[in-house]
Short mmCIF file of C-alpha atoms in Angstrom, two decimals:
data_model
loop_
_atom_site.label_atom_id
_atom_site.label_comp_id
_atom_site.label_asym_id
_atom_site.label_seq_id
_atom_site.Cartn_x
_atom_site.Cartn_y
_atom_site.Cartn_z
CA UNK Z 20 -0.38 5.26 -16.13
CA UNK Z 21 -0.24 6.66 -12.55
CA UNK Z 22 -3.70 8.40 -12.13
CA UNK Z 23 -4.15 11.73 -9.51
CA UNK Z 24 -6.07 13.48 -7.79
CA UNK Z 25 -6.16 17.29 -7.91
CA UNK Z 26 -4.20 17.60 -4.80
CA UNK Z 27 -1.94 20.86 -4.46
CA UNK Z 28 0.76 18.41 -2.67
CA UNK Z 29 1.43 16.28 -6.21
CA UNK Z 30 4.22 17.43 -8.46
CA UNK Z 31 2.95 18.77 -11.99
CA UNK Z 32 1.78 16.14 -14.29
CA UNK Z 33 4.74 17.31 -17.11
CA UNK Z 34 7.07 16.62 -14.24
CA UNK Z 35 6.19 12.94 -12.91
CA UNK Z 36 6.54 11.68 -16.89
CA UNK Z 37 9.99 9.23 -16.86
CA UNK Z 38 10.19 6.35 -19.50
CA UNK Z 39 6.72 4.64 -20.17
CA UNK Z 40 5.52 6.26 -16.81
CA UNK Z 41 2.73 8.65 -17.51
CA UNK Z 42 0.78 10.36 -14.83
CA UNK Z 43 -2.27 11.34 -15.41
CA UNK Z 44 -5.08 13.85 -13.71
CA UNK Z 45 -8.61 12.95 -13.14
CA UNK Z 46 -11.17 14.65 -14.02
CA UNK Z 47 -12.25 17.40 -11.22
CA UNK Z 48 -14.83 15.92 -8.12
CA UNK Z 49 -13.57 12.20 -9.35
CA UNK Z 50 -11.96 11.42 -6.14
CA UNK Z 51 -15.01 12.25 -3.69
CA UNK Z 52 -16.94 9.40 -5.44
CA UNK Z 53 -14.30 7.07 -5.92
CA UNK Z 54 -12.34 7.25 -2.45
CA UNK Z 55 -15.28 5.26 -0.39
CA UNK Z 56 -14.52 2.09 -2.71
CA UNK Z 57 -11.11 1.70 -2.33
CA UNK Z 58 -11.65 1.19 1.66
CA UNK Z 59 -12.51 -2.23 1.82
CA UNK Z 60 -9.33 -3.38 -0.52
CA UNK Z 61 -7.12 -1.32 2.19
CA UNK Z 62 -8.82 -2.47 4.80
CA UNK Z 63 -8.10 -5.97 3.25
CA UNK Z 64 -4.41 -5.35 2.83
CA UNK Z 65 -3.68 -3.68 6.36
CA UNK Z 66 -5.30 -6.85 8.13
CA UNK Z 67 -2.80 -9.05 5.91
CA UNK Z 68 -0.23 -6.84 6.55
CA UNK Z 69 -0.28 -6.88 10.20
CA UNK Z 70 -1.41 -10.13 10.73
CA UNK Z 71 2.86 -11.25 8.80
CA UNK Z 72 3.89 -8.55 10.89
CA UNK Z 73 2.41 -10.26 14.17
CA UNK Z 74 2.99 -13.55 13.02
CA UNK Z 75 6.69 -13.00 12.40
CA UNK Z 76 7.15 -10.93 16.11
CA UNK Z 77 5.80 -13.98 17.81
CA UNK Z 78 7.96 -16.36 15.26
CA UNK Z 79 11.01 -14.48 15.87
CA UNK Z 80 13.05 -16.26 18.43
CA UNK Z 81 14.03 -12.61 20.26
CA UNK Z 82 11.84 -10.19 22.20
CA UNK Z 83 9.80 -7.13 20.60
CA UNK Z 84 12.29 -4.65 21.19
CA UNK Z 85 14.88 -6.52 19.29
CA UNK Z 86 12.59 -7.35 16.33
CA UNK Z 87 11.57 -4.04 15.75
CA UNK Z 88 15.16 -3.58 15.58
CA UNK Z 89 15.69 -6.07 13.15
CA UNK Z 90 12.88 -5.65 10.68
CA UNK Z 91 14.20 -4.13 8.09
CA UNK Z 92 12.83 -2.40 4.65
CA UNK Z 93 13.52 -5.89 2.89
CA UNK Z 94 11.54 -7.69 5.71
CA UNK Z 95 8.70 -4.71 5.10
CA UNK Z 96 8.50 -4.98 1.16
CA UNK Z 97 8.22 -8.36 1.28
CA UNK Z 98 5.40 -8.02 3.88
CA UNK Z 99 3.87 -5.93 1.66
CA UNK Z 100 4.23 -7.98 -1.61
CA UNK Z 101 2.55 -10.97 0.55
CA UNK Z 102 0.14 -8.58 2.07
CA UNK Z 103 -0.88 -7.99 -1.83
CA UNK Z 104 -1.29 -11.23 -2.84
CA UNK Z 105 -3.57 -12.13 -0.39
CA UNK Z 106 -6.36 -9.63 -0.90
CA UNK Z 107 -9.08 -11.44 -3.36
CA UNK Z 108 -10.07 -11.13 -6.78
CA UNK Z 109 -13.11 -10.62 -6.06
CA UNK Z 110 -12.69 -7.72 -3.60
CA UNK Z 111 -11.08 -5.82 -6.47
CA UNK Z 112 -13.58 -6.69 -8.97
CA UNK Z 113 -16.77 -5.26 -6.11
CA UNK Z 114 -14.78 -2.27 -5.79
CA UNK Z 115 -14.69 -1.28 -9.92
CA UNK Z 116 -18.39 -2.81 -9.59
CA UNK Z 117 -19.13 0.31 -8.02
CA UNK Z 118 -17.40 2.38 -10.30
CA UNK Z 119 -18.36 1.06 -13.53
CA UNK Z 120 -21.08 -1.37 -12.85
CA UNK Z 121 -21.45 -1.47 -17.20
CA UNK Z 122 -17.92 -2.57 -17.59
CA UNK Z 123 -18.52 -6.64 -17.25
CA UNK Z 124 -22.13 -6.98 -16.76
CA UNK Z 125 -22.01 -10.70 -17.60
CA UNK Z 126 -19.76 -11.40 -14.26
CA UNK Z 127 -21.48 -12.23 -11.06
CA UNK Z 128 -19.91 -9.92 -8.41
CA UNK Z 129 -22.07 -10.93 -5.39
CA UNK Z 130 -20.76 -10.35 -2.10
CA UNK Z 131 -18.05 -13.50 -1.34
CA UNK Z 132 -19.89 -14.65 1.24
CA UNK Z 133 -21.30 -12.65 4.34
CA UNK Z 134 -19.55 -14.67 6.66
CA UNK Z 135 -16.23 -14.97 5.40
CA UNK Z 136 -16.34 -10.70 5.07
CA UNK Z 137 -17.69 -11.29 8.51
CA UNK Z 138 -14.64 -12.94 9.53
CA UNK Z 139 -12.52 -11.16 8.05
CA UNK Z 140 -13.37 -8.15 9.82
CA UNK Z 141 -13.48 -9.92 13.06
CA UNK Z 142 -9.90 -11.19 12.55
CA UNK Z 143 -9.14 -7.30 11.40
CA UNK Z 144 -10.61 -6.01 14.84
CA UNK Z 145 -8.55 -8.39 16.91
CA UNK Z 146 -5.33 -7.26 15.38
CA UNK Z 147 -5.70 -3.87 15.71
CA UNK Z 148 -6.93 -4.03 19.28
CA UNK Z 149 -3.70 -5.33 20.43
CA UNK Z 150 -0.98 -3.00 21.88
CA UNK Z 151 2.17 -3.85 20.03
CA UNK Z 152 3.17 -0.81 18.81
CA UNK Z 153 4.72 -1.24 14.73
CA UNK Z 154 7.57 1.67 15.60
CA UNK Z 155 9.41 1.42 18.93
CA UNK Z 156 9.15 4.12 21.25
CA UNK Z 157 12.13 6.45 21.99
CA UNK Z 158 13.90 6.75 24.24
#
């Protein structure tokens, strides 16, 4: 099921149906309340993601200019995949908590800890407050 807003920009619903792919709108003023929870899982995932990017531009054994060159959509998807991975249960399970606080009442979604959110943010700030820009400049 692949679940839309009511953008104008999305293709017809009849028209994104292929195989056991079914697309699906939701229900009108959905998206205003639901949009705010998904921040902290993105949030999350681009920290992840730039901190492989980062780590692999200071593990590469060229300058930046020729890893940028070299990172390819392979090197990306994988990034991505272990990007993914990383981001925890439990960030996933406080974002539906908001959504549909009745749909597991007996689990205890308290906040992971303060300080490791804490941290994570800090680490999340750091990254994106360095200048190494993801896309090389052109010439």
């Amino acid at each position: 099921i692949l679940l839309l807003d009511n953008c104008r920009a999305h293709q017809p619903v009849d028209e994104l149906v292929s195989g056991n792919i079914v697309a699906t709108l939701l229900p009108p003023n959905v998206t205003s309340l639901i949009q705010p929870l998904d921040q902290r899982v993105i949030q999350n995932f681009k920290c992840f993601y730039r901190r492989s990017f980062i780590q692999g531009l200071l593990n590469a054994d060229c300058d930046k200019t020729d890893f940028q060159k070299k990172f390819t959509v392979k090197d990306a998807v994988y990034a991505i995949a272990l990007s993914w991975n990383q981001v925890k249960y439990t960030t996933l399970q406080k974002c539906w908590k908001k959504l549909w606080p009745a749909a597991n009442p007996s689990l205890d979604l308290t906040p992971q800890t303060d300080k490791e959110e804490n941290q994570q943010d800090t680490q999340f700030k750091f990254w994106m407050s360095l200048e190494v820009p993801i896309i090389p400049k052109s010439k």
